[in-house]
Every structure is written in C-alpha cells, then in structure tokens.
Coordinates of C-alpha atoms in Angstrom, one line a residue:
X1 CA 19.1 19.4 -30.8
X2 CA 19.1 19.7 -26.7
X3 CA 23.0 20.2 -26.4
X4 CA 24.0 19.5 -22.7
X5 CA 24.8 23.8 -22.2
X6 CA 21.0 23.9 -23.0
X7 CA 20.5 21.5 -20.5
X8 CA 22.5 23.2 -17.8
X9 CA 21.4 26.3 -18.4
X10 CA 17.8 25.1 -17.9
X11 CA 18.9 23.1 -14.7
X12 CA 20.2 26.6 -13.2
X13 CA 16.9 28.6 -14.5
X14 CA 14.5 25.9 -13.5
X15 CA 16.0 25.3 -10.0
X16 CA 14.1 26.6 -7.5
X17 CA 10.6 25.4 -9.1
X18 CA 11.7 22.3 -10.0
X19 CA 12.9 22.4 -5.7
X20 CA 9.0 23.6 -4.9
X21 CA 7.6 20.5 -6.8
X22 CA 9.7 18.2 -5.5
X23 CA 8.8 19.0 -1.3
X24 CA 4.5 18.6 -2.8
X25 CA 6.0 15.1 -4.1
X26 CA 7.4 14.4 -0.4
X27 CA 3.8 15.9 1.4
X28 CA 1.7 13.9 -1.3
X29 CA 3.7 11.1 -0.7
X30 CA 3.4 11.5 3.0
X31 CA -0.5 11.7 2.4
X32 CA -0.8 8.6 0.7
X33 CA 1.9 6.5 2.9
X34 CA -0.4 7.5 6.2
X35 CA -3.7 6.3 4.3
X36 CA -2.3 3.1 3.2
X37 CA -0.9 2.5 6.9
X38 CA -4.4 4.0 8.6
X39 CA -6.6 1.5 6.3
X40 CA -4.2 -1.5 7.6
X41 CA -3.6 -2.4 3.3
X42 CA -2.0 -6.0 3.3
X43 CA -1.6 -8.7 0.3
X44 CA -5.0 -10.0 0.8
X45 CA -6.7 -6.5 -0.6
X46 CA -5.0 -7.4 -3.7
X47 CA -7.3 -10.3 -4.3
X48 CA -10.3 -8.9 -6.6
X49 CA -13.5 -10.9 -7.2
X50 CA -15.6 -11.0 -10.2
X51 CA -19.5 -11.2 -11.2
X52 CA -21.8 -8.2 -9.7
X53 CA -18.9 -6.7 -7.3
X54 CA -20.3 -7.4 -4.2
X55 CA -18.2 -7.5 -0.7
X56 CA -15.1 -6.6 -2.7
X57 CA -12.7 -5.9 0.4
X58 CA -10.0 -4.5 -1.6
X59 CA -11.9 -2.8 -3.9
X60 CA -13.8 -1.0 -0.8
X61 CA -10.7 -0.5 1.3
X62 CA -9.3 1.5 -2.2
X63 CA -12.2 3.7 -1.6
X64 CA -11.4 4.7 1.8
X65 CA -7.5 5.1 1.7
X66 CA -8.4 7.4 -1.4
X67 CA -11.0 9.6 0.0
X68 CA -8.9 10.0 2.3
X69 CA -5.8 11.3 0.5
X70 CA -8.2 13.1 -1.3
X71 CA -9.2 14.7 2.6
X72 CA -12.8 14.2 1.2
X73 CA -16.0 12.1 2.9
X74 CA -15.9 8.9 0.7
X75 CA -15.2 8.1 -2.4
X76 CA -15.5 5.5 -5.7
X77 CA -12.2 3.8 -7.4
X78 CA -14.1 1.9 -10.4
X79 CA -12.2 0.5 -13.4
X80 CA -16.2 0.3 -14.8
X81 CA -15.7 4.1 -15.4
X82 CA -14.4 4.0 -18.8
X83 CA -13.0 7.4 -19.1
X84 CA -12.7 11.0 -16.9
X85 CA -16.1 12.5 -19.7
X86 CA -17.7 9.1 -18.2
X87 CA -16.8 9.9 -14.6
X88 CA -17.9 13.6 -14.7
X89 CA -21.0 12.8 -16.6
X90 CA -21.8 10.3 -13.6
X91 CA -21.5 13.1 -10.8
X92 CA -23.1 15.6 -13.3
X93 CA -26.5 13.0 -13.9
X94 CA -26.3 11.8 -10.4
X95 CA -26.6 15.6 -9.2
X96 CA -28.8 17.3 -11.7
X97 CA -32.2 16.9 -11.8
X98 CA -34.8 18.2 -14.9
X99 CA -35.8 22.2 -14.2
X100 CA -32.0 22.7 -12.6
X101 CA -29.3 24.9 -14.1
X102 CA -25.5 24.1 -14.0
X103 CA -23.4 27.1 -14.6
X104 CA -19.6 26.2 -16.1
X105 CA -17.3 29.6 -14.0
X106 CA -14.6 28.9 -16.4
X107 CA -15.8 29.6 -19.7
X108 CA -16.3 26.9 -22.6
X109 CA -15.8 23.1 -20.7
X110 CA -13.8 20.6 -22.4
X111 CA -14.9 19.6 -26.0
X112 CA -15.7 16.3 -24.6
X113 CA -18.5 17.3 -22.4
X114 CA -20.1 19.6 -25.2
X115 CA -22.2 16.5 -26.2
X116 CA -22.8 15.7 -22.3
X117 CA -24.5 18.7 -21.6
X118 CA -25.7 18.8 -25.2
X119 CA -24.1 22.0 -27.0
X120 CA -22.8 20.3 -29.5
X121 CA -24.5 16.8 -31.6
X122 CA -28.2 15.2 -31.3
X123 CA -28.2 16.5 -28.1
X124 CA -29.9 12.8 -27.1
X125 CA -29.2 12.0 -24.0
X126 CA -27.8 14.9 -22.5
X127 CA -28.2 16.9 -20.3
X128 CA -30.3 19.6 -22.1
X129 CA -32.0 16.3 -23.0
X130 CA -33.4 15.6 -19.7
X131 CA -34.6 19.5 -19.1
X132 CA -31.5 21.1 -17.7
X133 CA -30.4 24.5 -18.0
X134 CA -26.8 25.2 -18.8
X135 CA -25.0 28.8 -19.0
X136 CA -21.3 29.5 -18.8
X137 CA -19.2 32.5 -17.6
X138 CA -17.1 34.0 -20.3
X139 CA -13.3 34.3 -19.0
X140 CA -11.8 37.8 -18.9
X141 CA -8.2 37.8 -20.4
X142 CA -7.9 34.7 -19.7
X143 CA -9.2 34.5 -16.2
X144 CA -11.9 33.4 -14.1
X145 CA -14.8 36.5 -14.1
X146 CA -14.7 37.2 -9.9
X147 CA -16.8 40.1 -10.5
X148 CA -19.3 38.5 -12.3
X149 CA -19.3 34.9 -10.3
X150 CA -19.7 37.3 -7.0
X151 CA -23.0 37.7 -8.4
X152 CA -24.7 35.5 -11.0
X153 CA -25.4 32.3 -8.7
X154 CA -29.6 31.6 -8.5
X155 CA -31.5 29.4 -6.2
X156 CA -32.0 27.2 -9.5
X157 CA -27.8 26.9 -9.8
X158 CA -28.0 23.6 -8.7
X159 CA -24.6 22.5 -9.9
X160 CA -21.4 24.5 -10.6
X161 CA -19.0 23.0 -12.9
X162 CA -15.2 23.9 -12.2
X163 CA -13.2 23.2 -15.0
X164 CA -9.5 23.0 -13.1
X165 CA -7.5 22.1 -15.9
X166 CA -7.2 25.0 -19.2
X167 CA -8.2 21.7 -21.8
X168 CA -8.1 23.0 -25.6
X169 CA -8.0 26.6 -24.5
X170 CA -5.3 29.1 -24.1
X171 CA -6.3 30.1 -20.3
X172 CA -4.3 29.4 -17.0
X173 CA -5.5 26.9 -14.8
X174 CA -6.7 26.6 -11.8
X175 CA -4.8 26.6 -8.9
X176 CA -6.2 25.3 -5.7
X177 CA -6.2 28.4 -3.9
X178 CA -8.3 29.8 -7.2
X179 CA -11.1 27.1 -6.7
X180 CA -11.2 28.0 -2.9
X181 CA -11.9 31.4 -3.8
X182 CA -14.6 30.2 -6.5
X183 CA -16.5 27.6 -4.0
X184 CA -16.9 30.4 -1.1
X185 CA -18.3 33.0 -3.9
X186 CA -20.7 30.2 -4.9
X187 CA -21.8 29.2 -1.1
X188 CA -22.2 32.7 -0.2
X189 CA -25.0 32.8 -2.9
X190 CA -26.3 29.9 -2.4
X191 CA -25.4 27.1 0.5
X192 CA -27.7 24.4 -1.6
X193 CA -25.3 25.2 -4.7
X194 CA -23.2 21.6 -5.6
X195 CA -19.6 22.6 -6.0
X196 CA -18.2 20.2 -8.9
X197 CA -14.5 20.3 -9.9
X198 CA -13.2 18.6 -13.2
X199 CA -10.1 17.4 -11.7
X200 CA -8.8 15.8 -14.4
X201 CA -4.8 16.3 -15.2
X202 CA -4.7 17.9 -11.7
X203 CA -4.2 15.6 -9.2
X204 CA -1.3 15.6 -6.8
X205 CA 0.4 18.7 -8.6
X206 CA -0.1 20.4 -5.4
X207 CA -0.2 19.8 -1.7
X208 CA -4.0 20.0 -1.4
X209 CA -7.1 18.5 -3.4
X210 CA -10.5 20.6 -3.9
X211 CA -12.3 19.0 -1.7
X212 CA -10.6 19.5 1.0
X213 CA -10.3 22.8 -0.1
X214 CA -15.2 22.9 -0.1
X215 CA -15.8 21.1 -3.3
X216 CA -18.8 18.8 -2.7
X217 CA -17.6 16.2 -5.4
X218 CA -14.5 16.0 -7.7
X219 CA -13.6 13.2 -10.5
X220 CA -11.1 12.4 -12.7
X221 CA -9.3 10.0 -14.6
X222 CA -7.0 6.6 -13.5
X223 CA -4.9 6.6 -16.7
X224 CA -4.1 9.7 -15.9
X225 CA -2.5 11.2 -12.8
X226 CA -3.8 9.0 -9.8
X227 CA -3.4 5.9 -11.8
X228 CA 0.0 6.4 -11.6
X229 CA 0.5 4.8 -15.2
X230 CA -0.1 1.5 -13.9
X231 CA -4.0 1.5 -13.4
X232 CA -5.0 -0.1 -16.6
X233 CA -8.5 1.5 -16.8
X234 CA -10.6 3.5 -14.9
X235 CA -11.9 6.7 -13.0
X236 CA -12.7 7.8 -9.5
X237 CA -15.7 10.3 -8.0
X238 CA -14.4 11.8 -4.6
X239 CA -16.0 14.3 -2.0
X240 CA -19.7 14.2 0.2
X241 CA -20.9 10.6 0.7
X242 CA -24.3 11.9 -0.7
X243 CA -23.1 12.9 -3.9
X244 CA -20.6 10.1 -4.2
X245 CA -23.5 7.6 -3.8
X246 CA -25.3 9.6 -6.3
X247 CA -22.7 9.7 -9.1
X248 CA -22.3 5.6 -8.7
X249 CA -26.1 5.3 -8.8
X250 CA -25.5 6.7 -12.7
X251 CA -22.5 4.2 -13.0
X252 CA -24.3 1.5 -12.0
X253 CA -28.3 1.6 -10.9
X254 CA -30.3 3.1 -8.2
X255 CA -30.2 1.1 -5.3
X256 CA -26.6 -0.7 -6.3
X257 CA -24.5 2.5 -6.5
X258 CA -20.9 1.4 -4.7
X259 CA -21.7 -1.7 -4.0
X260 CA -21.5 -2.8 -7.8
X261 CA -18.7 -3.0 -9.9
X262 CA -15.8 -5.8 -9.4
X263 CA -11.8 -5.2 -9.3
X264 CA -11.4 -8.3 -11.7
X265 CA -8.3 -9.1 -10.2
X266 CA -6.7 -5.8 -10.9
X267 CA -6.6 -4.5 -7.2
X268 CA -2.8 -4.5 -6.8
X269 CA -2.0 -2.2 -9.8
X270 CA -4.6 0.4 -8.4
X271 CA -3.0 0.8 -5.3
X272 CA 0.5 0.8 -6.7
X273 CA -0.3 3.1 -9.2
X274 CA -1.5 5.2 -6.6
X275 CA 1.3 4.8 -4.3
X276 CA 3.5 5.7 -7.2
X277 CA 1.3 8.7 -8.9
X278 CA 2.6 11.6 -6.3
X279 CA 6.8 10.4 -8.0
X280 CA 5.0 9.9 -11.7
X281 CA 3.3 13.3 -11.4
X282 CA 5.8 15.6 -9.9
X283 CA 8.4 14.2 -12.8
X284 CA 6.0 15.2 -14.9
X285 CA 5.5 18.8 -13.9
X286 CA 9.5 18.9 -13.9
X287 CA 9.1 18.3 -17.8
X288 CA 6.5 20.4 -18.4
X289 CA 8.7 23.0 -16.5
X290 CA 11.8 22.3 -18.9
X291 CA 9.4 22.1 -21.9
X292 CA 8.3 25.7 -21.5
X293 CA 11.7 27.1 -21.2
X294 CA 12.8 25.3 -24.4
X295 CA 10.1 26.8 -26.3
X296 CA 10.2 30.2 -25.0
X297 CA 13.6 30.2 -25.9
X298 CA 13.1 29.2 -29.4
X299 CA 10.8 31.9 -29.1
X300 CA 7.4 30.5 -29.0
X301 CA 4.3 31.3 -27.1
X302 CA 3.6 29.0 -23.9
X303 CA 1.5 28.1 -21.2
X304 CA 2.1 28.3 -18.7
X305 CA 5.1 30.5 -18.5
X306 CA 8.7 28.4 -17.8
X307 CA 9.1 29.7 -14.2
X308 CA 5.1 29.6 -13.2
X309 CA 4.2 27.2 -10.5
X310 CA 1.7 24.4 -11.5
X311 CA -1.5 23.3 -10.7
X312 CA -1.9 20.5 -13.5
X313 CA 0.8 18.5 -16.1
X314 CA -0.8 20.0 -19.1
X315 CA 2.1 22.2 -20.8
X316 CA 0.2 24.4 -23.9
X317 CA 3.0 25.6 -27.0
X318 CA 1.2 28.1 -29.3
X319 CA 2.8 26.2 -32.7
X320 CA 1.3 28.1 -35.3
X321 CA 0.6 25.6 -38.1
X322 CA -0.7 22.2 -38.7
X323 CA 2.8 21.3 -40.1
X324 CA 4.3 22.0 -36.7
X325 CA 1.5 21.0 -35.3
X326 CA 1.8 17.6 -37.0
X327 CA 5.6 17.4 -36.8
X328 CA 5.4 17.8 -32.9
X329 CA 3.4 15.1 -32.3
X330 CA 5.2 12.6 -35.3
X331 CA 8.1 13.2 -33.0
X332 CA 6.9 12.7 -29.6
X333 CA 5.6 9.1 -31.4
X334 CA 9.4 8.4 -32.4
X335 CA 10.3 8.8 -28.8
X336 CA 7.6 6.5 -27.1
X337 CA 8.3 3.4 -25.9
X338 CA 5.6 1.4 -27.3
X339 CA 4.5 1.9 -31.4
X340 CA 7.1 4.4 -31.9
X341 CA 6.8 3.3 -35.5
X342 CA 3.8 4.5 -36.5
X343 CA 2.6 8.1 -37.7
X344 CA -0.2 10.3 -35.6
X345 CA -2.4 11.1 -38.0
X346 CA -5.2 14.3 -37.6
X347 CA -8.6 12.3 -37.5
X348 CA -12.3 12.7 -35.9
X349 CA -11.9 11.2 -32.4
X350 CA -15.6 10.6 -30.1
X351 CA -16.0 13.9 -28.1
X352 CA -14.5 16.2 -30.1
X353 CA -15.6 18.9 -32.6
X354 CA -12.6 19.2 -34.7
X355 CA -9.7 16.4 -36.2
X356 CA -7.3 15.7 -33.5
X357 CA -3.9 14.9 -33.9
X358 CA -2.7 12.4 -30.9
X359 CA 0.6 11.4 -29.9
X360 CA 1.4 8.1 -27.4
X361 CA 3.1 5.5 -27.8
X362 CA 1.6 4.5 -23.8
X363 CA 1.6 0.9 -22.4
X364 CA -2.0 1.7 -21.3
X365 CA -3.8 3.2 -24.2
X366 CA -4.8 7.1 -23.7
X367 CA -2.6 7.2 -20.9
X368 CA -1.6 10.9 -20.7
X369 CA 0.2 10.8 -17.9
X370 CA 3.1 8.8 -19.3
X371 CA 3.7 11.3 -21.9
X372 CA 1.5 12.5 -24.9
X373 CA 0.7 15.4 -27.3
X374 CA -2.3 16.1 -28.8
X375 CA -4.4 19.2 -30.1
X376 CA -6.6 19.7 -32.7
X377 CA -6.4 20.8 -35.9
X378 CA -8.0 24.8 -35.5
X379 CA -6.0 27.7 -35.4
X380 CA -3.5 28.9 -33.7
X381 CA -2.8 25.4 -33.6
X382 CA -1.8 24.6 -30.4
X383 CA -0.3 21.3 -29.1
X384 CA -0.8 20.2 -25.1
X385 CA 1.8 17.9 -23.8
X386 CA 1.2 16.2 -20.6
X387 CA 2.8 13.5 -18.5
X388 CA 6.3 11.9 -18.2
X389 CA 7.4 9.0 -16.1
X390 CA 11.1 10.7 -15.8
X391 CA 12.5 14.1 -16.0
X392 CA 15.3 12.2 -18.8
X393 CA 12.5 10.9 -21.0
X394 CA 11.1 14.5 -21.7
X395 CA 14.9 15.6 -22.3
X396 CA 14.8 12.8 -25.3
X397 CA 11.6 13.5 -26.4
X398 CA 12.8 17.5 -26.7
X399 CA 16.2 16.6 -28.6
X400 CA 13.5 14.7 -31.2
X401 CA 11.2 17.2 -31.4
X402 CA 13.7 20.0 -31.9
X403 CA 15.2 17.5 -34.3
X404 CA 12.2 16.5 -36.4
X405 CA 11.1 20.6 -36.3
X406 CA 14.7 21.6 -37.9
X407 CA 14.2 19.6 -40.2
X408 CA 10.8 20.9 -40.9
X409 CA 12.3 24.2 -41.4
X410 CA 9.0 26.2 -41.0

C-alpha cells in the first residue's frame, strides 16, 4: 500500500518539480485568460448551430482565442475530427502531395499512423498509396540523431514529422526547446521544408507550444490535454493559415475547409475544457511525477526519471510481464470513476499492430487525460499512464495498484 511516510517522503523529494510545474500552470493559465478576454468570449458564443456549419460565431471565435494560446497564425477546433491519428492524417494529406517525401526525425511514429503512411496493412489509402516517399531517422540511445538530421534534409523533404510525445517506445520526449533545435536544422536545409509536430499528450506541459517555437502546423487531440476532460470529442490543427486551411480541406472538402463543420451545441464545454486544461494538465504531470518515484523505489525501470522535468503526461514503467502488465491496468480500472467493475482485457484495437491492454474507466470514452494505462502486449511489456484530474486520485490509484501487484506476487 501508499502508507502516508511514503507519501511525505515523496512530497519532500518531489518539491521543487512539482513547484516548477505549478508556475507553467499559472503562465498557461495566464495565456488562455488574455485570449478569452482579447476575443471579447460572452454567453452567446456558447450557442452552436447545426447542418453544414456555416457562420458558426462560437465555433469561429474558438479558433482564434486558440491559435492564439497556441501563439500560432490560425487555427481549427473541430469535434468532426474523430481522433488525434484523424487530425494528423488531415495536416499530413492536406500537405503532402504524390512524388514528396516525409521524413519521421524521431525514429518509428506511433503505431497508429503505421497504416496512415502505409508501413503496416493494405497500405490502401495511405500515404505510400497516393505516391509518397516515407523514411525515418533511427534514434541513437534513445535520442534524436542531431548529427544525422544536420544533414539528411532534400529539396523533395516536403514534410517533416515530429513525433513530440515517446508513444509505445522507451525514448524521452520531446521537450520544446528539443523541437526548436530540430525545426532550425530542417529550415537551414531547406526553407520550403513543412515543419509538422504530433503534439498529442503535450499540450500545456510547458510554457510554450511548437509553433511558436517555428513549427508550420501542429495537431492533437481534445479528449486529451486541451480538451480539458470536458470536450466530449474532437481534435484541433494549429499553426500557418496556409496549412491550416489545407488540413481542413482533408476534413472536410476543397473549397469548404473551415468553414464546415458545426459545434452541435457543444460550444460551451470546448471553451471550458480549455479554460480548465492548463489546472487538469499540470495535476497530471504532478502524478506522473509521484508515479515515477513510486516505481523507482520499488525498484522498477521508468520514464521519465522521478525528478526529470516534463514535456508531456505520458509516465512509461518498464513492468516486465504480461501478468504485471495486466494486473496494472485491472487495478487502475478498480480505481476509475466510471465502469470500475469491469476487467481490461488485451485485445486487437484499430491502429495497432499488437493486443493492447487498456485501462479507463473515463466519462468521455478514450479520454487519457483523466487518467488511463494502456500498452501492449510485446516485450518488455511496458505500461504508459497518462492523465489525472487531481494529484489525490493518482495517490488512490497507486495504493490499488501496489495493492492488486502484492497480491500478484510476481
């Protein structure tokens, strides 16, 4: 169990971190209070309409006051986006063009976007589909290969893909200042080069976004971070008006783009959720904080290390076996507040190579951010917890798992 002394202890060794994330809560805070106030939002933005979308006041005013806490050009707020794979495959289609080559700096991508470029499956429809070239830099120990980036950018690297977040693999992430560095390599080589960032699990962990950091276009997820577990559905593209209007002309049609898509009514929970995302994510770091020094105490490999500032909410625990594997996320179910009755079992999920095991007893299904664990079933079998409304649920959900593991007694 998480005794209290465990507690305190952690609360003395996790101080000063846990004191960093809370001032990027106050500045992201401070960023999202000054676009609400500088786009005039009132009650009558919260009225949606229905049908094709058009003159949608609140769901256009959205798009400004979050391009510009995002410090980018424009940007698209579209519950139409089903998922973050869907958003990023938008910017990636509405970019890409047949005969150009996108080049992934941070190794393997996500398993979901294996069938998006097609690397994995029928390969119909993807990317490889439509006659584009894909390579990838390997990572080096772990890293992002600067010596090798500094050089392997064409005038046919139409689009690089910057993976932020580590996803299924044992790699740091991304920190802001990293993707900086990786943009001005890129641009140096090649001006015409589209700077993409996967900024899914990332947002508001630090005081900046990428793009206003260079990136020419970012997206990600509302049911994660930005939605601030209130945004029901959803995903945003963020960064140059160009490629913004690109990415929705893949949502929706050529020639439609933003101006399609209705808010359905659903306009007040977007902005609240984002309003509240900066306080939903920076409790969530704090756990991910405390859930690394539990672990490395009990003597088990994580990632990122206990004392290791963040740049997403995704907290990796090298487990070892399926059984632990299994047992972590049967425990984390226990301690949701919705479905904690039912039993994650490993099973083929749409995107992925392997069985995944998925815990997340959410009030908006898939919603990482208010606390799940998943991973799938390969060796070393590692599990990835993410999210957490409060700092006290993750304590609960610890005492279970530690619980639930004892009892294991692997």
């Amino acid at each position: 169990m998480l005794t209290q002394q465990w507690l305190a202890e952690a609360r003395v060794h996790l101080q000063t971190v846990w004191g960093a994330v809370e001032e990027n809560t106050r500045c992201n805070f401070r960023r999202v209070l000054h676009a609400l106030a500088a786009e005039r939002v009132g009650p009558h933005h919260f009225a949606g309409v229905s049908g094709y979308g058009h003159d949608d006041l609140g769901r256009d005013t959205l798009d400004r006051v979050f391009a510009q806490v995002m410090g980018a050009e424009a940007a698209a707020v579209r519950l139409q986006f089903v998922s973050g794979t869907h958003a990023i495959a938008c910017a990636l289609f509405g970019v890409l063009r047949p005969g150009d080559e996108m080049l992934a700096v941070c190794g393997h991508p996500y398993d979901t976007l294996e069938e998006v470029i097609g690397l994995r499956g029928r390969g119909e429809g993807s990317l490889k589909d439509f006659g584009v070239d894909y390579r990838e830099l390997d990572l080096v120990a772990g890293q992002v290969d600067w010596a090798a980036l500094a050089q392997t950018i064409t005038p046919r690297t139409r689009l690089a893909l910057i993976q932020r977040s580590c996803g299924y693999s044992w790699r740091s992430s991304l920190s802001v200042a990293e993707i900086e560095k990786a943009i001005h390599l890129i641009k140096h080589q090649n001006p015409d080069c589209v700077c993409f960032v996967d900024n899914c699990y990332g947002e508001f962990v630090e005081a900046v976004e990428p793009t206003m950091v260079g990136a020419d276009l970012m997206a990600g997820s509302l049911i994660k971070n930005p939605g601030g577990t209130l945004a029901p559905a959803g995903g945003y593209v963020a960064g140059r008006a160009e490629w913004v209007e690109r990415a929705c002309y893949r949502l929706t049609a050529p020639g439609i783009g933003r101006e399609g898509g209705s808010s359905l009514d659903l306009n007040r929970l977007l902005y609240q959720g984002l309003f509240l995302a900066p306080g939903v994510v920076g409790e969530a770091v704090k756990g991910a904080h405390l859930a690394a020094w539990v672990f490395e105490r009990l003597g088990y490999p994580v990632n990122p290390l206990p004392l290791t500032p963040r740049t997403d909410v995704i907290q990796a625990i090298r487990l070892g076996t399926k059984e632990r594997l299994q047992a972590f996320c049967r425990a984390v179910q226990q301690a949701s507040p919705v479905s904690s009755y039912l039993e994650p079992v490993p099973d083929v999920v749409p995107g992925y190579e392997d069985a995944v095991v998925m815990a997340g007893g959410t009030f908006i299904e898939g919603s990482t951010i208010e606390l799940s664990a998943d991973g799938p079933l390969r060796e070393p079998y590692i599990v990835y917890v993410q999210g957490g409304v409060h700092l006290a649920h993750m304590e609960l959900v610890l005492e279970q798992i530690l619980q639930v593991l004892g009892e294991l007694k692997l």
